[in-house]
Amino acid sequence: MAIAENPTQPTQTPDQKHLVLVGMMGSGKSKVGRLVSKASKRVFFDCDTLISDSYGMPIPDIFETKGEASFREIEHDVLKKVLASQQPAIISTGGGVVLRADNRELLSEVTVVWLRSNVKNLAKRLEHSYKKRPLLAGSKSKSELRATMSRILLEREPLYETVAHHKLKVDQMRLKAIVSEVAKLAS
Ligand code: S3P
């Protein structure tokens, strides 16, 4: 995947900023991002995919072998690189991208859309895939999964609030409507 190697200043014009999706695990960032990229004919970058591709291992393995702090470093480098790409892109991020102040600073230069969802729906969507999320994989029951997600959401909600230029409450929305709303922001 072609990403500029020299992340200096973003080269987008003000009305052609990158559109970045943020939100909790399970909020649909990757799926929505891919569909919005098709609808808006913009290039798509999925930060988690780029991270695991460049390290040749899935994210849980990166967490296990290098630890979360190293993962956050890699995540920061990938974010910097995708934001430095020339063409205005659609970018989906990992749920924890907002944890670092330097990432939040980078996100202030682009258009950020927060896909907001409640814990009940997030946990439902992750019911069959939470084992692939290192921060959730230890949950032993549905109620433990929901409790862990509530704790993470409580910590992150103010951070998503800080970086988001647009919030979309996706709980009651169909995928098509979400894609259409987000695509409007990329036109
Ligand atoms: C994480 C979210 C994951 C992935 C990693 C850490 C987080 O991405 O980056 O497991 O801290 O919320 P998704 O939000 O795409 O699941």
CSV table of C-alpha atoms and ligand atoms in Angstrom, one decimal:
chain,number,residue,atom,x,y,z
A,1,MET,CA,0.0,0.0,0.0
A,2,ALA,CA,1.5,3.4,-1.0
A,3,ILE,CA,1.8,5.7,1.9
A,4,ALA,CA,4.1,8.7,1.8
A,5,GLU,CA,7.3,7.9,3.7
A,6,ASN,CA,8.1,11.4,4.7
A,7,PRO,CA,5.3,12.6,7.0
A,8,THR,CA,5.9,16.4,7.2
A,9,GLN,CA,2.9,18.6,6.6
A,10,PRO,CA,-0.4,17.3,5.3
A,11,THR,CA,-0.7,18.4,1.6
A,12,GLN,CA,-4.5,18.4,1.4
A,13,THR,CA,-6.4,21.5,0.5
A,14,PRO,CA,-8.8,22.8,3.3
A,15,ASP,CA,-12.0,21.4,1.6
A,16,GLN,CA,-10.3,18.1,0.7
A,17,LYS,CA,-9.1,16.9,4.1
A,18,HIS,CA,-8.6,13.3,5.0
A,19,LEU,CA,-11.7,11.9,6.6
A,20,VAL,CA,-10.9,9.8,9.7
A,21,LEU,CA,-13.3,7.5,11.5
A,22,VAL,CA,-12.8,7.0,15.2
A,23,GLY,CA,-14.8,5.1,17.8
A,24,MET,CA,-14.9,2.1,20.0
A,25,MET,CA,-14.1,-1.5,18.9
A,26,GLY,CA,-17.2,-2.8,17.2
A,27,SER,CA,-18.5,0.6,16.1
A,28,GLY,CA,-18.1,-0.4,12.4
A,29,LYS,CA,-15.2,1.9,11.4
A,30,SER,CA,-13.5,-0.5,9.0
A,31,LYS,CA,-16.7,-1.6,7.2
A,32,VAL,CA,-18.1,1.9,7.0
A,33,GLY,CA,-14.7,3.3,5.9
A,34,ARG,CA,-14.4,0.8,3.1
A,35,LEU,CA,-17.9,1.5,1.8
A,36,VAL,CA,-17.5,5.3,2.1
A,37,SER,CA,-14.2,5.1,0.2
A,38,LYS,CA,-16.1,3.3,-2.7
A,39,ALA,CA,-18.9,5.9,-2.5
A,40,SER,CA,-16.6,8.9,-2.5
A,41,LYS,CA,-14.0,7.4,-4.8
A,42,ARG,CA,-11.3,8.1,-2.3
A,43,VAL,CA,-8.4,5.9,-1.3
A,44,PHE,CA,-9.0,3.9,1.9
A,45,PHE,CA,-6.5,3.2,4.7
A,46,ASP,CA,-7.3,0.9,7.6
A,47,CYS,CA,-4.7,1.6,10.2
A,48,ASP,CA,-5.1,-1.8,12.0
A,49,THR,CA,-4.6,-3.7,8.7
A,50,LEU,CA,-1.5,-1.6,7.9
A,51,ILE,CA,-0.1,-2.3,11.3
A,52,SER,CA,-0.5,-6.1,11.0
A,53,ASP,CA,0.6,-6.1,7.4
A,54,SER,CA,3.8,-4.2,8.1
A,55,TYR,CA,4.6,-6.5,11.1
A,56,GLY,CA,3.5,-9.6,9.4
A,57,MET,CA,1.4,-10.7,12.4
A,58,PRO,CA,-2.1,-10.2,13.7
A,59,ILE,CA,-2.7,-7.5,16.3
A,60,PRO,CA,-3.1,-9.9,19.2
A,61,ASP,CA,0.3,-11.3,18.4
A,62,ILE,CA,1.8,-7.8,18.4
A,63,PHE,CA,0.3,-7.1,21.8
A,64,GLU,CA,1.5,-10.4,23.1
A,65,THR,CA,5.1,-10.3,21.8
A,66,LYS,CA,5.8,-6.5,22.0
A,67,GLY,CA,3.3,-5.3,24.5
A,68,GLU,CA,0.6,-2.6,24.3
A,69,ALA,CA,3.1,0.3,24.6
A,70,SER,CA,5.0,-0.8,21.5
A,71,PHE,CA,1.7,-1.3,19.7
A,72,ARG,CA,0.7,2.3,20.5
A,73,GLU,CA,4.1,3.5,19.1
A,74,ILE,CA,3.5,1.5,15.9
A,75,GLU,CA,-0.1,2.8,15.7
A,76,HIS,CA,1.2,6.4,16.0
A,77,ASP,CA,3.8,5.9,13.2
A,78,VAL,CA,1.1,4.4,10.9
A,79,LEU,CA,-1.3,7.3,11.7
A,80,LYS,CA,1.4,9.8,10.9
A,81,LYS,CA,2.2,8.1,7.6
A,82,VAL,CA,-1.4,7.8,6.4
A,83,LEU,CA,-2.1,11.4,7.3
A,84,ALA,CA,0.9,12.4,5.2
A,85,SER,CA,-0.4,10.7,2.1
A,86,GLN,CA,-1.1,13.1,-0.8
A,87,GLN,CA,-4.6,12.1,-1.8
A,88,PRO,CA,-7.4,12.9,0.5
A,89,ALA,CA,-8.3,9.5,2.0
A,90,ILE,CA,-10.8,7.7,4.1
A,91,ILE,CA,-9.0,6.4,7.1
A,92,SER,CA,-10.3,4.0,9.8
A,93,THR,CA,-8.4,3.8,13.0
A,94,GLY,CA,-8.2,1.4,16.0
A,95,GLY,CA,-10.4,2.3,18.9
A,96,GLY,CA,-7.5,3.3,21.1
A,97,VAL,CA,-5.9,5.9,18.7
A,98,VAL,CA,-7.3,8.7,20.8
A,99,LEU,CA,-5.4,7.7,23.9
A,100,ARG,CA,-2.2,9.6,22.9
A,101,ALA,CA,-2.1,13.3,22.9
A,102,ASP,CA,0.2,13.4,19.9
A,103,ASN,CA,-2.4,11.4,17.9
A,104,ARG,CA,-5.2,13.8,19.0
A,105,GLU,CA,-3.0,16.7,17.8
A,106,LEU,CA,-2.6,15.0,14.4
A,107,LEU,CA,-6.3,14.5,14.2
A,108,SER,CA,-7.0,18.2,14.8
A,109,GLU,CA,-5.8,18.8,11.2
A,110,VAL,CA,-8.3,16.5,9.4
A,111,THR,CA,-12.0,15.8,9.4
A,112,VAL,CA,-12.8,13.3,12.2
A,113,VAL,CA,-16.1,11.4,12.4
A,114,TRP,CA,-17.0,9.6,15.6
A,115,LEU,CA,-19.1,6.5,15.1
A,116,ARG,CA,-20.9,6.5,18.5
A,117,SER,CA,-22.6,3.5,19.8
A,118,ASN,CA,-23.8,2.2,23.2
A,119,VAL,CA,-22.1,-0.7,25.1
A,120,LYS,CA,-25.0,-3.1,24.6
A,121,ASN,CA,-24.8,-2.8,20.8
A,122,LEU,CA,-21.0,-2.8,20.8
A,123,ALA,CA,-20.8,-5.9,22.9
A,124,LYS,CA,-23.4,-7.6,20.7
A,125,ARG,CA,-21.4,-6.8,17.6
A,126,LEU,CA,-18.3,-8.2,19.1
A,127,GLU,CA,-19.8,-11.3,20.6
A,128,HIS,CA,-18.1,-13.6,18.1
A,129,SER,CA,-14.9,-11.6,17.4
A,130,TYR,CA,-13.9,-10.2,20.8
A,131,LYS,CA,-11.1,-12.8,21.2
A,132,LYS,CA,-9.3,-11.0,18.4
A,133,ARG,CA,-9.2,-7.8,20.5
A,134,PRO,CA,-6.5,-8.1,23.1
A,135,LEU,CA,-8.1,-5.7,25.5
A,136,LEU,CA,-11.3,-7.8,25.5
A,137,ALA,CA,-10.0,-11.3,25.0
A,138,GLY,CA,-9.9,-12.1,28.7
A,139,SER,CA,-13.6,-11.7,29.2
A,140,LYS,CA,-15.1,-14.9,30.5
A,141,SER,CA,-18.8,-14.0,30.0
A,142,LYS,CA,-21.1,-11.6,28.1
A,143,SER,CA,-21.5,-9.6,31.3
A,144,GLU,CA,-17.8,-9.4,31.8
A,145,LEU,CA,-17.4,-8.3,28.2
A,146,ARG,CA,-20.0,-5.5,28.7
A,147,ALA,CA,-18.3,-4.4,32.0
A,148,THR,CA,-14.9,-4.2,30.3
A,149,MET,CA,-16.3,-2.2,27.4
A,150,SER,CA,-18.1,0.1,29.8
A,151,ARG,CA,-14.9,0.9,31.6
A,152,ILE,CA,-13.0,1.5,28.3
A,153,LEU,CA,-15.8,3.7,27.0
A,154,LEU,CA,-15.9,5.7,30.2
A,155,GLU,CA,-12.2,6.5,29.8
A,156,ARG,CA,-12.3,7.2,26.1
A,157,GLU,CA,-15.6,9.1,25.6
A,158,PRO,CA,-14.1,12.5,26.5
A,159,LEU,CA,-11.2,11.8,24.2
A,160,TYR,CA,-13.5,10.9,21.2
A,161,GLU,CA,-15.5,14.1,22.1
A,162,THR,CA,-12.3,16.1,21.9
A,163,VAL,CA,-11.2,15.0,18.5
A,164,ALA,CA,-14.5,14.6,16.8
A,165,HIS,CA,-15.7,17.2,14.3
A,166,HIS,CA,-18.8,15.2,13.6
A,167,LYS,CA,-20.6,12.6,15.8
A,168,LEU,CA,-22.9,10.0,14.4
A,169,LYS,CA,-25.0,8.0,16.8
A,170,VAL,CA,-25.2,4.8,14.9
A,171,ASP,CA,-27.3,2.6,17.2
A,172,GLN,CA,-30.6,3.0,15.3
A,173,MET,CA,-29.1,3.5,11.9
A,174,ARG,CA,-28.8,1.0,9.0
A,175,LEU,CA,-25.4,0.6,7.4
A,176,LYS,CA,-26.5,2.2,4.2
A,177,ALA,CA,-27.6,5.4,6.1
A,178,ILE,CA,-24.4,5.6,8.0
A,179,VAL,CA,-22.3,5.3,4.8
A,180,SER,CA,-24.4,7.9,3.1
A,181,GLU,CA,-24.1,10.4,6.1
A,182,VAL,CA,-20.3,9.9,6.3
A,183,ALA,CA,-19.9,10.1,2.5
A,184,LYS,CA,-21.6,13.5,2.5
A,185,LEU,CA,-18.8,14.8,4.7
A,186,ALA,CA,-16.2,13.5,2.2
A,187,SER,CA,-17.7,15.2,-0.9
B,1,S3P,C1,-7.9,-1.3,20.1
B,1,S3P,C2,-8.8,-1.5,19.1
B,1,S3P,C3,-8.5,-2.4,17.9
B,1,S3P,C4,-7.0,-2.6,17.8
B,1,S3P,C5,-6.4,-3.0,19.0
B,1,S3P,C6,-6.6,-2.0,20.2
B,1,S3P,C7,-8.4,-0.4,21.2
B,1,S3P,O1,-9.1,-1.9,16.7
B,1,S3P,O2,-6.4,-1.4,17.3
B,1,S3P,O3,-6.9,-4.2,19.4
B,1,S3P,O4,-7.5,-0.1,22.0
B,1,S3P,O5,-9.6,-0.1,21.3
B,1,S3P,P1,-10.7,-1.8,16.4
B,1,S3P,O6,-11.2,-0.6,17.1
B,1,S3P,O7,-10.8,-1.8,14.9
B,1,S3P,O8,-11.3,-3.1,17.0
